C-alpha positions as a Python dict, from the first residue, in 0.01 Angstrom:
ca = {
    (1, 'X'): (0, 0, 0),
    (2, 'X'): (-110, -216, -275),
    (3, 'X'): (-475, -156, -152),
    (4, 'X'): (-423, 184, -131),
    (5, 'X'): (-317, 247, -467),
    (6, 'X'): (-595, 50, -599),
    (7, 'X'): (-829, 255, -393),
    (8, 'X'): (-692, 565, -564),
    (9, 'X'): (-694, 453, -894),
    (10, 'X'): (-1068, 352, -842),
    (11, 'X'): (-1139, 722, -672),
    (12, 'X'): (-937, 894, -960),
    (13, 'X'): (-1168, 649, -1233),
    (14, 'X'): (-1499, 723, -1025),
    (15, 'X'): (-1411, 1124, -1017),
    (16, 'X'): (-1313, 1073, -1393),
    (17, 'X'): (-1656, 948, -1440),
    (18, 'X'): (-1814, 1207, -1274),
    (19, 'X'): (-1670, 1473, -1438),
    (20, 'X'): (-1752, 1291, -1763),
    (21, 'X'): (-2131, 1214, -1718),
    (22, 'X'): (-2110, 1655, -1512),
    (23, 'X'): (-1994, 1732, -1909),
    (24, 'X'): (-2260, 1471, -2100),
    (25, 'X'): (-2535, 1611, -1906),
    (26, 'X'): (-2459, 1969, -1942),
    (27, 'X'): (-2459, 1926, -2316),
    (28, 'X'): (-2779, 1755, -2283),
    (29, 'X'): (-2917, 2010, -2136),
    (30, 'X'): (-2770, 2281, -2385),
    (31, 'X'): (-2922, 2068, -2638),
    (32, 'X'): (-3197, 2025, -2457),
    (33, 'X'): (-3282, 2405, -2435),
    (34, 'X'): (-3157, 2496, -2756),
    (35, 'X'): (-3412, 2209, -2887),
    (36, 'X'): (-3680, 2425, -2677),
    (37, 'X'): (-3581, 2742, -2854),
    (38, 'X'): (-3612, 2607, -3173),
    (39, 'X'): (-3939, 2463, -3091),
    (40, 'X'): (-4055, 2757, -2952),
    (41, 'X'): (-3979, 2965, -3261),
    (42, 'X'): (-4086, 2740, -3500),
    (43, 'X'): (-4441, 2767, -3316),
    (44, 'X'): (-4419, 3154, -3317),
    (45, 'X'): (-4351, 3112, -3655),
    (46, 'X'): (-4674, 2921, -3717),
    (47, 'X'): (-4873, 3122, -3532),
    (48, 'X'): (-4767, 3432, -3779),
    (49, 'X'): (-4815, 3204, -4064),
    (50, 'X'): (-5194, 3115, -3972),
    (51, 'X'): (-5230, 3456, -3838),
    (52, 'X'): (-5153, 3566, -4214),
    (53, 'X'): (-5308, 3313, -4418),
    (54, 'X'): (-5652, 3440, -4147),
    (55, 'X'): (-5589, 3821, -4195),
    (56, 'X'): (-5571, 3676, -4611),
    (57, 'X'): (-5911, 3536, -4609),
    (58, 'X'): (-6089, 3782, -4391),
    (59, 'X'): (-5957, 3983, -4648),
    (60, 'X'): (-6040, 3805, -4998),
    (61, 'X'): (-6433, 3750, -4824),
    (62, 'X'): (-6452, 4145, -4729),
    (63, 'X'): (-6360, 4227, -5118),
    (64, 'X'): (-6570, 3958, -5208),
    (65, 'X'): (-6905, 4108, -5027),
    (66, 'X'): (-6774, 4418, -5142),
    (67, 'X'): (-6770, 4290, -5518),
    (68, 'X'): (-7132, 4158, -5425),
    (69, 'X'): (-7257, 4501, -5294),
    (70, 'X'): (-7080, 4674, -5572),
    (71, 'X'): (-7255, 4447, -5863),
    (72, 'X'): (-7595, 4425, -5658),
    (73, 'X'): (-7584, 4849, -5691),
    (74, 'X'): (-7491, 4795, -6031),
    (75, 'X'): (-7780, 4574, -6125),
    (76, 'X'): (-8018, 4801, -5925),
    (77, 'X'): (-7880, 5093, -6140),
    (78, 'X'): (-7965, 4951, -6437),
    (79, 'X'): (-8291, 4818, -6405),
    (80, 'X'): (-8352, 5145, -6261),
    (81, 'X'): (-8287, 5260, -6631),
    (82, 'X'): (-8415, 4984, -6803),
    (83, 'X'): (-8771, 5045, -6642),
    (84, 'X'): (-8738, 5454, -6681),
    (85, 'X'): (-8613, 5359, -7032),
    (86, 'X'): (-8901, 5187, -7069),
    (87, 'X'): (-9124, 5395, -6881),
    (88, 'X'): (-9061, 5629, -7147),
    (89, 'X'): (-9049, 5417, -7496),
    (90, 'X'): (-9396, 5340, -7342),
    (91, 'X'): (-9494, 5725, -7294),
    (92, 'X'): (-9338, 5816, -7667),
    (93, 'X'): (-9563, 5500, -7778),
    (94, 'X'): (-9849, 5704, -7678),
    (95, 'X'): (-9734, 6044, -7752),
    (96, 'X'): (-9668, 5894, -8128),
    (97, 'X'): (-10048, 5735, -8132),
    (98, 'X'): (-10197, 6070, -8006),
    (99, 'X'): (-10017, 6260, -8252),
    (100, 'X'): (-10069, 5996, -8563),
    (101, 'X'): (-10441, 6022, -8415),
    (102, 'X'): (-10475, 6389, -8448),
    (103, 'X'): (-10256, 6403, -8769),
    (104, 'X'): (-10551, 6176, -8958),
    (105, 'X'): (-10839, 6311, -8780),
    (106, 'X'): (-10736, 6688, -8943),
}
């Protein structure tokens, strides 16, 4: 009798246990997933972060090329006009020297 209530006291303590470590390790492994979770959208997270700060640069070097086309047809514009400009200061140069030639020859 003695031996069988220490045998139930030790079952009741081992079931105790076991119930025990059943709870630890089922909020372990809520931890555990929620742990996952967090991880998980912390990385989707990044991912739209570098995915932004990409999209951001492919966007600043497009407007920079354009900026570069933009002045490139700018500079071709005006030395277009420069060298018409001068193309013609050069012509009225000659027109005036024709005319000042026929003015003192009559």
């Amino acid at each position: 009798t003695k031996l069988e209530n220490v045998q139930r006291q030790i079952r009741r303590l081992v079931k105790s246990e076991r119930q025990k470590m059943k709870k630890e390790i089922s909020v372990a492994e809520s931890d555990m997933e929620e742990l996952r979770q967090k991880k998980d959208e912390e990385a989707c997270k990044l991912r739209e972060e570098v995915k932004a700060r990409y999209e951001d640069a492919v966007r600043e070097r497009d407007n920079a090329l354009n900026n570069l086309v933009q002045a490139k047809l700018w500079s071709d514009t005006k030395r277009q006009e420069f060298l018409e400009g001068s193309h013609n200061f050069r012509l009225d140069c000659l027109r005036m020297r024709v005319t000042e030639r026929t003015v003192s020859s009559n």
